PDB file of C-alpha atoms in Angstrom:
ATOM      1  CA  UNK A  20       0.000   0.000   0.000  1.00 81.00           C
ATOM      2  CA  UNK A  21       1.218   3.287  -1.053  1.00 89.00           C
ATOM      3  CA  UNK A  22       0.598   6.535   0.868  1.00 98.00           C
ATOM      4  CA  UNK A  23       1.167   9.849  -0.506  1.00 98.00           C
ATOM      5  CA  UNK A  24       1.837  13.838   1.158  1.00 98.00           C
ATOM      6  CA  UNK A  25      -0.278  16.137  -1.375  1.00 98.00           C
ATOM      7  CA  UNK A  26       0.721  20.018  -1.505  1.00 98.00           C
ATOM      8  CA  UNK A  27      -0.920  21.965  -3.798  1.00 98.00           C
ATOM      9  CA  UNK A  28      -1.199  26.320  -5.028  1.00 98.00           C
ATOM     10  CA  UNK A  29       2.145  27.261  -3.099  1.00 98.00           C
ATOM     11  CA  UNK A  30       2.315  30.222  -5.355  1.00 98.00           C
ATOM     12  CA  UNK A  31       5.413  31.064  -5.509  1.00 97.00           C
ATOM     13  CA  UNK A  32       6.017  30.809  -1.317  1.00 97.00           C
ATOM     14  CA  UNK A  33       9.117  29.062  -1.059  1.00 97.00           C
ATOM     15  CA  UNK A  34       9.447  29.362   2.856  1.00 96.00           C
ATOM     16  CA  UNK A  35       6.018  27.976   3.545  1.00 96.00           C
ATOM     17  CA  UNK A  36       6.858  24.933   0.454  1.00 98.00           C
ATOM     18  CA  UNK A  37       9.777  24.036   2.271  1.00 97.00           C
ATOM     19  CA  UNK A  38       8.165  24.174   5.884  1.00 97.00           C
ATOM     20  CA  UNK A  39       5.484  21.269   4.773  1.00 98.00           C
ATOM     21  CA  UNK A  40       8.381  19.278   3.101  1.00 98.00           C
ATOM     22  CA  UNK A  41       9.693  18.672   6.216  1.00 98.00           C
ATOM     23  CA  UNK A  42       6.733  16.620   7.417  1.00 98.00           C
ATOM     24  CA  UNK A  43       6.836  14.292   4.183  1.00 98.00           C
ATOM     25  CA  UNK A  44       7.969  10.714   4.710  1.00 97.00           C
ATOM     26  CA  UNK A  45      10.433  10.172   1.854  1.00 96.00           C
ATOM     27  CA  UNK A  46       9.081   6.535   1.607  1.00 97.00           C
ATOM     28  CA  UNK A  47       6.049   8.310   0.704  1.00 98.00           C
ATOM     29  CA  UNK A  48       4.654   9.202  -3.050  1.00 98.00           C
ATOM     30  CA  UNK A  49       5.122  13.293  -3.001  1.00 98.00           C
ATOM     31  CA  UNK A  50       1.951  14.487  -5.621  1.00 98.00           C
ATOM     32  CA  UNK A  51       1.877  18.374  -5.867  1.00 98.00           C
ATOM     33  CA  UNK A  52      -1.107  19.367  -7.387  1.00 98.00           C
ATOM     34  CA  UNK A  53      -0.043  22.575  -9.974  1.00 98.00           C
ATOM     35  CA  UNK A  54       0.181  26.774  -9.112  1.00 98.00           C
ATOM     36  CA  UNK A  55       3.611  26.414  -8.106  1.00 98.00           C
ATOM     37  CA  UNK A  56       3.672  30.195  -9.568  1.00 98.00           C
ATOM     38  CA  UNK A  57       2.714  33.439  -9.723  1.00 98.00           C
ATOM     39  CA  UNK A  58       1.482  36.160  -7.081  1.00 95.00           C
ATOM     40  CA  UNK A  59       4.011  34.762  -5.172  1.00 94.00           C
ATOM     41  CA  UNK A  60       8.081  36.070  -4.437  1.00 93.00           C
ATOM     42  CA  UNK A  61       9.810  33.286  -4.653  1.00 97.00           C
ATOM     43  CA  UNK A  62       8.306  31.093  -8.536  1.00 97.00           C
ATOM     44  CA  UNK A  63      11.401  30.014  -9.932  1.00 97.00           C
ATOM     45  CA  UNK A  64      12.787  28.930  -6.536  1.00 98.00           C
ATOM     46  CA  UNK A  65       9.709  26.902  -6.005  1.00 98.00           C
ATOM     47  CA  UNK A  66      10.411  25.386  -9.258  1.00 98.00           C
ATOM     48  CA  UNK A  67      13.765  24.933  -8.917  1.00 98.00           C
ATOM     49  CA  UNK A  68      13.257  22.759  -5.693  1.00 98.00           C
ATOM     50  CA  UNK A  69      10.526  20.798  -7.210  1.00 98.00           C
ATOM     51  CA  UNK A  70      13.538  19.944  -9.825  1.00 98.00           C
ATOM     52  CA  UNK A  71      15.552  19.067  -6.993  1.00 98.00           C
ATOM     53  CA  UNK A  72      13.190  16.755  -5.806  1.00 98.00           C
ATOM     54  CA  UNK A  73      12.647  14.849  -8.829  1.00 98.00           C
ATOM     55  CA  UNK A  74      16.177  14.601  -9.518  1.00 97.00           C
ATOM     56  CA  UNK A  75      16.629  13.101  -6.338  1.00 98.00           C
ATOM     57  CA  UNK A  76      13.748  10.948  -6.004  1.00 98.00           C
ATOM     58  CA  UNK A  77      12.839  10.455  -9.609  1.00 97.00           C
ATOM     59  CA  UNK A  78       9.316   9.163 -10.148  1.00 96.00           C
ATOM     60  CA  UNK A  79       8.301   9.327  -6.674  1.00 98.00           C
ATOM     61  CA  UNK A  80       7.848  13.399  -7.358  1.00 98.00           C
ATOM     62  CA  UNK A  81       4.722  13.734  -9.219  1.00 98.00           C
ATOM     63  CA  UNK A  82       3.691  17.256 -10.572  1.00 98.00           C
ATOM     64  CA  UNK A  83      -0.060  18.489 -12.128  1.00 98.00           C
ATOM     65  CA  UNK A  84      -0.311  20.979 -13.877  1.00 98.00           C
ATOM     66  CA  UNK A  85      -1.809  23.625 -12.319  1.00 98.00           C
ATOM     67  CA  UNK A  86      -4.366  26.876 -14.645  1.00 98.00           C
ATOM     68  CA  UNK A  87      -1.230  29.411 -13.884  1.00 98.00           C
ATOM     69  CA  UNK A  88       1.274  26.787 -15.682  1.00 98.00           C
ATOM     70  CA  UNK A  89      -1.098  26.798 -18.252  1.00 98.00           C
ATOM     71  CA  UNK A  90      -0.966  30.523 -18.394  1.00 98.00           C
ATOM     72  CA  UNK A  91       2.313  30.434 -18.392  1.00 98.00           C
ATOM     73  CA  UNK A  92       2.752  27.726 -21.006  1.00 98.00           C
ATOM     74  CA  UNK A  93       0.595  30.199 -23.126  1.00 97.00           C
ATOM     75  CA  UNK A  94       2.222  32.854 -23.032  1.00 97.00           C
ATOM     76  CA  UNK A  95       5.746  31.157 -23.935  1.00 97.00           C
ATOM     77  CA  UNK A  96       3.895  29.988 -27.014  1.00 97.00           C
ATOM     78  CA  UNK A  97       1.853  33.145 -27.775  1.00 97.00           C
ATOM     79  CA  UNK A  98       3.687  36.146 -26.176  1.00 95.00           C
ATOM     80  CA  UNK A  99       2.320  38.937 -28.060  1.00 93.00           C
ATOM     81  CA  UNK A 100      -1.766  37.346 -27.549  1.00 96.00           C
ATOM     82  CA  UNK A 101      -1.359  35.723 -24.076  1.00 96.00           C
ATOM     83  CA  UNK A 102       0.959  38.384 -22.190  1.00 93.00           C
ATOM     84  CA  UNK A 103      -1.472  40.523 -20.715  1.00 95.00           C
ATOM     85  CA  UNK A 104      -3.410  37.902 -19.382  1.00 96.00           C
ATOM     86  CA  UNK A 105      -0.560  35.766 -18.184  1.00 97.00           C
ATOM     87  CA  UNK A 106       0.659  38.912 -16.202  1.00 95.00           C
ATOM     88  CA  UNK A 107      -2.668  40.378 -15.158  1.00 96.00           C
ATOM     89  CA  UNK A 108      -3.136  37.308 -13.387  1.00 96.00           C
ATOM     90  CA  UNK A 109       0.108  37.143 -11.100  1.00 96.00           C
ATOM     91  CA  UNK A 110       2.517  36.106 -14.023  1.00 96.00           C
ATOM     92  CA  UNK A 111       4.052  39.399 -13.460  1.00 94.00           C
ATOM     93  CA  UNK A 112       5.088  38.631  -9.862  1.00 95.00           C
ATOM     94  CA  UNK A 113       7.051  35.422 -11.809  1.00 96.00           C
ATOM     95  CA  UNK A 114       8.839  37.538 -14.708  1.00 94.00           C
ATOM     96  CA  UNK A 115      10.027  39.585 -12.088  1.00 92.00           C
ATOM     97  CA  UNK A 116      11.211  36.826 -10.407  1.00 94.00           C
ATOM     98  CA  UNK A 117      13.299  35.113 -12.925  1.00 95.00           C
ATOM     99  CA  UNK A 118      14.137  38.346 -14.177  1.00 93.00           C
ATOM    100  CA  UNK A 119      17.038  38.377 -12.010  1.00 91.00           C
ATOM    101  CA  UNK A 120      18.268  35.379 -13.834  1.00 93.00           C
ATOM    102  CA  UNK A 121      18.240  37.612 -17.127  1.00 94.00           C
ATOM    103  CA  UNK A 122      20.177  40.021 -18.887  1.00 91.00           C
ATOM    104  CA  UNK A 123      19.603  43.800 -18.130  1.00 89.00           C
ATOM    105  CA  UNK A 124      17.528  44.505 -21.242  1.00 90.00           C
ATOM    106  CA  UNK A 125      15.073  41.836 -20.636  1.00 89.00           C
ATOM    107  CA  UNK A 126      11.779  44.179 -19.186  1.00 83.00           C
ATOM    108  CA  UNK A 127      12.138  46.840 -22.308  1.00 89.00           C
ATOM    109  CA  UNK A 128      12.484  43.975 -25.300  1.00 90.00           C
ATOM    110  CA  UNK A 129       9.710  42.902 -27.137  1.00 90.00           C
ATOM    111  CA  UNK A 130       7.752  39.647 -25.819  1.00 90.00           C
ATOM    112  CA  UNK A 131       8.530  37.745 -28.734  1.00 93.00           C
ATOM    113  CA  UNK A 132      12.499  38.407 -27.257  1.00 94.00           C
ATOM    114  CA  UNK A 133      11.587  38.533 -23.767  1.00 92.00           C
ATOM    115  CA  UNK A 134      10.390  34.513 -24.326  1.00 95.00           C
ATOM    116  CA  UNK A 135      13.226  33.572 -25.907  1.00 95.00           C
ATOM    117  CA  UNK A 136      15.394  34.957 -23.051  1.00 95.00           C
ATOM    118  CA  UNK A 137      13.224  32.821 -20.865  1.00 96.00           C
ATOM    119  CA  UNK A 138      13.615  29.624 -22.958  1.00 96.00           C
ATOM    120  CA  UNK A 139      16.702  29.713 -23.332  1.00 96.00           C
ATOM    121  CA  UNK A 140      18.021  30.236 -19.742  1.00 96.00           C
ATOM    122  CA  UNK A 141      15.496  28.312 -18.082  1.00 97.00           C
ATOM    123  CA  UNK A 142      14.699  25.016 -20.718  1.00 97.00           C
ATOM    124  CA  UNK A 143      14.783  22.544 -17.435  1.00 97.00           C
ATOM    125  CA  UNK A 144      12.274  24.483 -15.104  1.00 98.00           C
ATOM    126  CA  UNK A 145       9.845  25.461 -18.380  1.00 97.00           C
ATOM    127  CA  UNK A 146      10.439  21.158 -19.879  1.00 97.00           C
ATOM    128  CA  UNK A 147       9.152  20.301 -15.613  1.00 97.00           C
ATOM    129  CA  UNK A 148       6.203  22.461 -16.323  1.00 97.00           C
ATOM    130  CA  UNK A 149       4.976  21.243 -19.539  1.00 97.00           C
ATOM    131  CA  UNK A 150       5.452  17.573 -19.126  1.00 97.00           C
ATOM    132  CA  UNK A 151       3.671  18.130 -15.621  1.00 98.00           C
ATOM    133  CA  UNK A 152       0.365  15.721 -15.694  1.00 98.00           C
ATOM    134  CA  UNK A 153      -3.466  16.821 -15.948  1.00 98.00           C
ATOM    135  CA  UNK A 154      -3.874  13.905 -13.001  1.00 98.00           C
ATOM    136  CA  UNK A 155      -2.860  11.180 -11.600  1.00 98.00           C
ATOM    137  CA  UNK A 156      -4.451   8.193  -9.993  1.00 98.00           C
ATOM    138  CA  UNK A 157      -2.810   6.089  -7.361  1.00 98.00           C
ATOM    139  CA  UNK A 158      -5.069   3.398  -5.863  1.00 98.00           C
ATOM    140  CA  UNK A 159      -8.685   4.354  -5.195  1.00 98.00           C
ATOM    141  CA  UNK A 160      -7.743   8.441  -5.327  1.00 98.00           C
ATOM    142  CA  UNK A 161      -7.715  11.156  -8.081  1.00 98.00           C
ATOM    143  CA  UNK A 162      -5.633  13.951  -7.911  1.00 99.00           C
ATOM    144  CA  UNK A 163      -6.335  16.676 -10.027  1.00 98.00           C
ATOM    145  CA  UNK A 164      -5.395  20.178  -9.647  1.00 98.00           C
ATOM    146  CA  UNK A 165      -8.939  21.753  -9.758  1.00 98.00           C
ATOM    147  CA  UNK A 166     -11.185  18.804 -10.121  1.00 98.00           C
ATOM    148  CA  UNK A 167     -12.804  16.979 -12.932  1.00 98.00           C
ATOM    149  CA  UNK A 168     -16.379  17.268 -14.711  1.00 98.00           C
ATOM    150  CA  UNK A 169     -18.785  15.511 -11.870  1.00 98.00           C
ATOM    151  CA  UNK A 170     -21.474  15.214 -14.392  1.00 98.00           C
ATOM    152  CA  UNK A 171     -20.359  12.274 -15.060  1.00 98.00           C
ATOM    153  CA  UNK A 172     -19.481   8.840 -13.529  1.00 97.00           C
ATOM    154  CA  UNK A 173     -16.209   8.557 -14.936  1.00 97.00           C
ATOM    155  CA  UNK A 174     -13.218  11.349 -15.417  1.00 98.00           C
ATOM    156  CA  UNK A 175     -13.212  10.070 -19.410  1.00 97.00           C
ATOM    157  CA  UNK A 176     -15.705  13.738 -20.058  1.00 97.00           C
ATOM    158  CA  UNK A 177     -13.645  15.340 -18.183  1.00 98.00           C
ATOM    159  CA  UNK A 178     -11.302  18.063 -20.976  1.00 98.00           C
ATOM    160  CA  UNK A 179      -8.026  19.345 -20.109  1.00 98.00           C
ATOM    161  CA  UNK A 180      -9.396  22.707 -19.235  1.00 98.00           C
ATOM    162  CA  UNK A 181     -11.539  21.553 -16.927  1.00 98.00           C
ATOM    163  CA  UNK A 182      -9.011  19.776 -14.998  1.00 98.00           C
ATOM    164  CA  UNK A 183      -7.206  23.191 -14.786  1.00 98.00           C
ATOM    165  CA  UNK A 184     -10.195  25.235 -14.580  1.00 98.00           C
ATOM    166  CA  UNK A 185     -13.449  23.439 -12.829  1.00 98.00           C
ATOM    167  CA  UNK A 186     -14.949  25.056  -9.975  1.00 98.00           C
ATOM    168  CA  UNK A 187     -17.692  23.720  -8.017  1.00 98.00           C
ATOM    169  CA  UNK A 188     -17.984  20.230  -9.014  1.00 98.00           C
ATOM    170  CA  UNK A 189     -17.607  19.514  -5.486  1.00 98.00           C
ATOM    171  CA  UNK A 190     -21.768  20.549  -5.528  1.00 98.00           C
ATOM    172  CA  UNK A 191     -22.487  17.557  -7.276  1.00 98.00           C
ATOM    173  CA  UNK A 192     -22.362  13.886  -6.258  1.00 98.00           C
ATOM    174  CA  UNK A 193     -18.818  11.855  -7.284  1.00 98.00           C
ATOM    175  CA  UNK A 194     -19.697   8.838  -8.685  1.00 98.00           C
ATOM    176  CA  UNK A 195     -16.633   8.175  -9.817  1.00 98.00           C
ATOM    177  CA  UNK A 196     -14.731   5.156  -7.705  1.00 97.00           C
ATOM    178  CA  UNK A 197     -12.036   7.536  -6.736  1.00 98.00           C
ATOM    179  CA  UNK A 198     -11.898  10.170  -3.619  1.00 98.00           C
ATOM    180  CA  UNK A 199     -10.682  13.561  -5.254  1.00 98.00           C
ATOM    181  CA  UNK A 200      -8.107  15.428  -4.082  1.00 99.00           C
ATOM    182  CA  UNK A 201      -8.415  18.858  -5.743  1.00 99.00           C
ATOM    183  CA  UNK A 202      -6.702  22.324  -5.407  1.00 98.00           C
ATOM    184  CA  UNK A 203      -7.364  25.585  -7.343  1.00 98.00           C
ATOM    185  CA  UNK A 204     -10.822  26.788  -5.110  1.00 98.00           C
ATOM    186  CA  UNK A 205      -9.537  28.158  -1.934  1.00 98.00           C
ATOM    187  CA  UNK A 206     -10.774  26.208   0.880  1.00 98.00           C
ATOM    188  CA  UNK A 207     -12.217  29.321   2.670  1.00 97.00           C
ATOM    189  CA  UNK A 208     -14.386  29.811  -0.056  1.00 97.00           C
ATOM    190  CA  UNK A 209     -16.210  26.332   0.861  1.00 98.00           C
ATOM    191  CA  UNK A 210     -16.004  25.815   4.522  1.00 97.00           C
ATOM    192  CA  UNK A 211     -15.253  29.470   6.158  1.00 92.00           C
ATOM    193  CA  UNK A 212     -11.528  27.930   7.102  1.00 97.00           C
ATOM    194  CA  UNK A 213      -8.134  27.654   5.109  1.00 98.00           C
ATOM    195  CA  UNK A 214      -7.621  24.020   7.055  1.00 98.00           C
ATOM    196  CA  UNK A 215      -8.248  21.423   4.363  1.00 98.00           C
ATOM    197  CA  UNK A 216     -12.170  20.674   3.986  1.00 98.00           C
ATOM    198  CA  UNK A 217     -13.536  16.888   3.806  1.00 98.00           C
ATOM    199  CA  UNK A 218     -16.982  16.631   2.290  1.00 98.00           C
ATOM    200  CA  UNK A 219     -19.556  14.895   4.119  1.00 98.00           C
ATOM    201  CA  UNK A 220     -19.221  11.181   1.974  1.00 98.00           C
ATOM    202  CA  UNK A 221     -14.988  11.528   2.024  1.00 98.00           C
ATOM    203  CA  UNK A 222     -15.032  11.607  -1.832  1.00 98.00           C
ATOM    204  CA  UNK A 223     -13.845  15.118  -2.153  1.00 98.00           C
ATOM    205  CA  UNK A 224     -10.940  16.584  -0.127  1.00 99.00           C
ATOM    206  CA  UNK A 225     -10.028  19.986  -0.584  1.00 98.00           C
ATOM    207  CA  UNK A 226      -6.429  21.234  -0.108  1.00 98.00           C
ATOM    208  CA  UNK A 227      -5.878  24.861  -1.260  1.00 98.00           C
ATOM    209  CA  UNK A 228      -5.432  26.928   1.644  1.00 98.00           C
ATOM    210  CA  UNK A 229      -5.288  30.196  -0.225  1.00 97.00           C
ATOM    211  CA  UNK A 230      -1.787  30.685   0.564  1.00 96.00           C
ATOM    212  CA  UNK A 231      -1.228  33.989  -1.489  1.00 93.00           C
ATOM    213  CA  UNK A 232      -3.862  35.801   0.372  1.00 94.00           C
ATOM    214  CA  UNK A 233      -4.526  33.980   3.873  1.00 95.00           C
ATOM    215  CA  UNK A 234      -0.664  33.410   4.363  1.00 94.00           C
ATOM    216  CA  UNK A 235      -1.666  28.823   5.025  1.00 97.00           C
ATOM    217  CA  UNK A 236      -0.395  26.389   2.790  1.00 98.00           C
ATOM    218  CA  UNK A 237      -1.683  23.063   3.373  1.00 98.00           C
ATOM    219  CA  UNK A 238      -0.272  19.309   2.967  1.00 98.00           C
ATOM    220  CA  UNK A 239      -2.482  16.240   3.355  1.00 98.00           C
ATOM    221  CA  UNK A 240      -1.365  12.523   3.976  1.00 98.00           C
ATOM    222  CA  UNK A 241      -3.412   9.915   2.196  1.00 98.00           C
ATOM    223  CA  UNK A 242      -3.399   6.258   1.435  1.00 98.00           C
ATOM    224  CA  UNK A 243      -3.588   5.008  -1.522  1.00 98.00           C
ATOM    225  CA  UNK A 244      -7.199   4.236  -0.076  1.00 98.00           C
ATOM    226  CA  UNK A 245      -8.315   7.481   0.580  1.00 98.00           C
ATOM    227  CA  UNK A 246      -8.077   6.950   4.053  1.00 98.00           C
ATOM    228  CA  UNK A 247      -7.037  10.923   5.126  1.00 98.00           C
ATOM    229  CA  UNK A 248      -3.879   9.821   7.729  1.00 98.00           C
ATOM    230  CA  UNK A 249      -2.546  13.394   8.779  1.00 98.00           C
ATOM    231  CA  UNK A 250      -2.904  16.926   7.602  1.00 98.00           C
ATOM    232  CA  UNK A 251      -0.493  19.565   7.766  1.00 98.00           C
ATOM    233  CA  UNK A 252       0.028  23.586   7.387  1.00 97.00           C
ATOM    234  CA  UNK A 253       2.382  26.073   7.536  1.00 96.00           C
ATOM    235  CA  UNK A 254       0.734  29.320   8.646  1.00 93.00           C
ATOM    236  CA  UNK A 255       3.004  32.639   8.103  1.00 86.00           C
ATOM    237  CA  UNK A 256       1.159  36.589   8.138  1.00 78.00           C
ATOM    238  CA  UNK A 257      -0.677  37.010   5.063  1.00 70.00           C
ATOM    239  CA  UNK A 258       1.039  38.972   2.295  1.00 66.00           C
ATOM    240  CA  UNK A 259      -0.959  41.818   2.799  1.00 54.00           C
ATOM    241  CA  UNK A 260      -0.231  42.349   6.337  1.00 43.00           C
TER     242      UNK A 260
END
């Protein structure tokens, strides 16, 4: 029997990443569940350690890809169409942050050059982030970075955006044979608490402790099961504060 330490929407918070780390059992199947980036100091760190990881313990270090990847991944592809989006929506707070990492010029050349910069000096971190999953499955539990379509009884429906982009299918019955573990919704916005929420039946579990604005990043133990074994968080002040 497998069990498996879950972290998911670190956002670019490298101290409170690390702090959870330290309560993972390396015997254990480390899943992250996608948003490593943006709004966030600290994005290319967070992906640099995630490289770390896998180099170290190989195929034991699952990553999903998270909707900010995908931004991301977008605007690499598209600059001059997907820029303002990508940044509008924290990817700014991640330039900046590998911009250190690039030559002088890099904020006043056009996107098309800007990407190219990025590509060039950081082809590991952006190769991690586009061969990242849309899920996994281990055992009886699906881990998906924002959940899968719950209209149906199996994920087969489910597209790749909504695996990046789903909210609320929590509201509906699973009647899929797996317990989802999901990030993306902030777990405030569910249960009136950052700690991870549980629905009623166990078949969803809800990790995303809204780190970039309520300062918690969560970490869940699971069997392979679905059998919830421990739950973790780091709690630091909120950025705003």
């Amino acid at each position: 029997m497998k069990n498996i330490f879950v972290v998911s929407d670190i956002h670019g918070h490298y101290d409170q990443f690390v702090h959870v780390l330290s309560f993972w059992d390396k015997k254990d199947t480390l899943v992250i569940l996608g948003d490593l980036i943006d709004r966030g100091p600290q994005s290319l760190q967070v992906i640099q350690k995630v490289l770390a990881l896998k180099d170290e313990f190989g195929d034991q270090v699952i990553v999903c890809l998270g909707n900010h990847e995908d931004m991301l991944i977008d605007y690499l592809n598209f600059p001059d169409l997907k820029k303002d989006r990508f940044f509008k929506n924290g990817g700014l707070d991640t330039i900046r942050n590998f911009q250190a990492q690039l030559p002088n010029d890099f904020m006043t050349v056009n996107p098309v050059k800007q990407v190219e910069m990025i590509k060039e000096k950081f082809a590991r971190e952006i190769s991690m982030i586009t061969t990242s999953k849309l899920f996994v499955i281990i055992g009886n539990v699906l881990f998906t970075h924002a959940g899968f379509d719950s209209n149906f009884e199996t994920i087969d429906n489910t597209s790749a955006e909504d695996f990046l982009w789903i909210r609320k299918h929590y509201l509906t019955q699973n009647r899929t044979p797996y317990v989802n573990v999901f990030g993306h919704t902030p777990v405030h916005l569910i249960h009136d608490s950052s700690d991870v929420w549980v629905s009623e039946d166990a078949k969803y579990i809800g990790i995303d402790g809204g780190c970039y604005m309520t300062g918690q990043l969560n970490a869940l133990h699971i069997s392979e099961a679905g059998e919830v074994l421990n739950i973790y968080k780091s709690v630091m002040d909120p950025p705003n504060k």
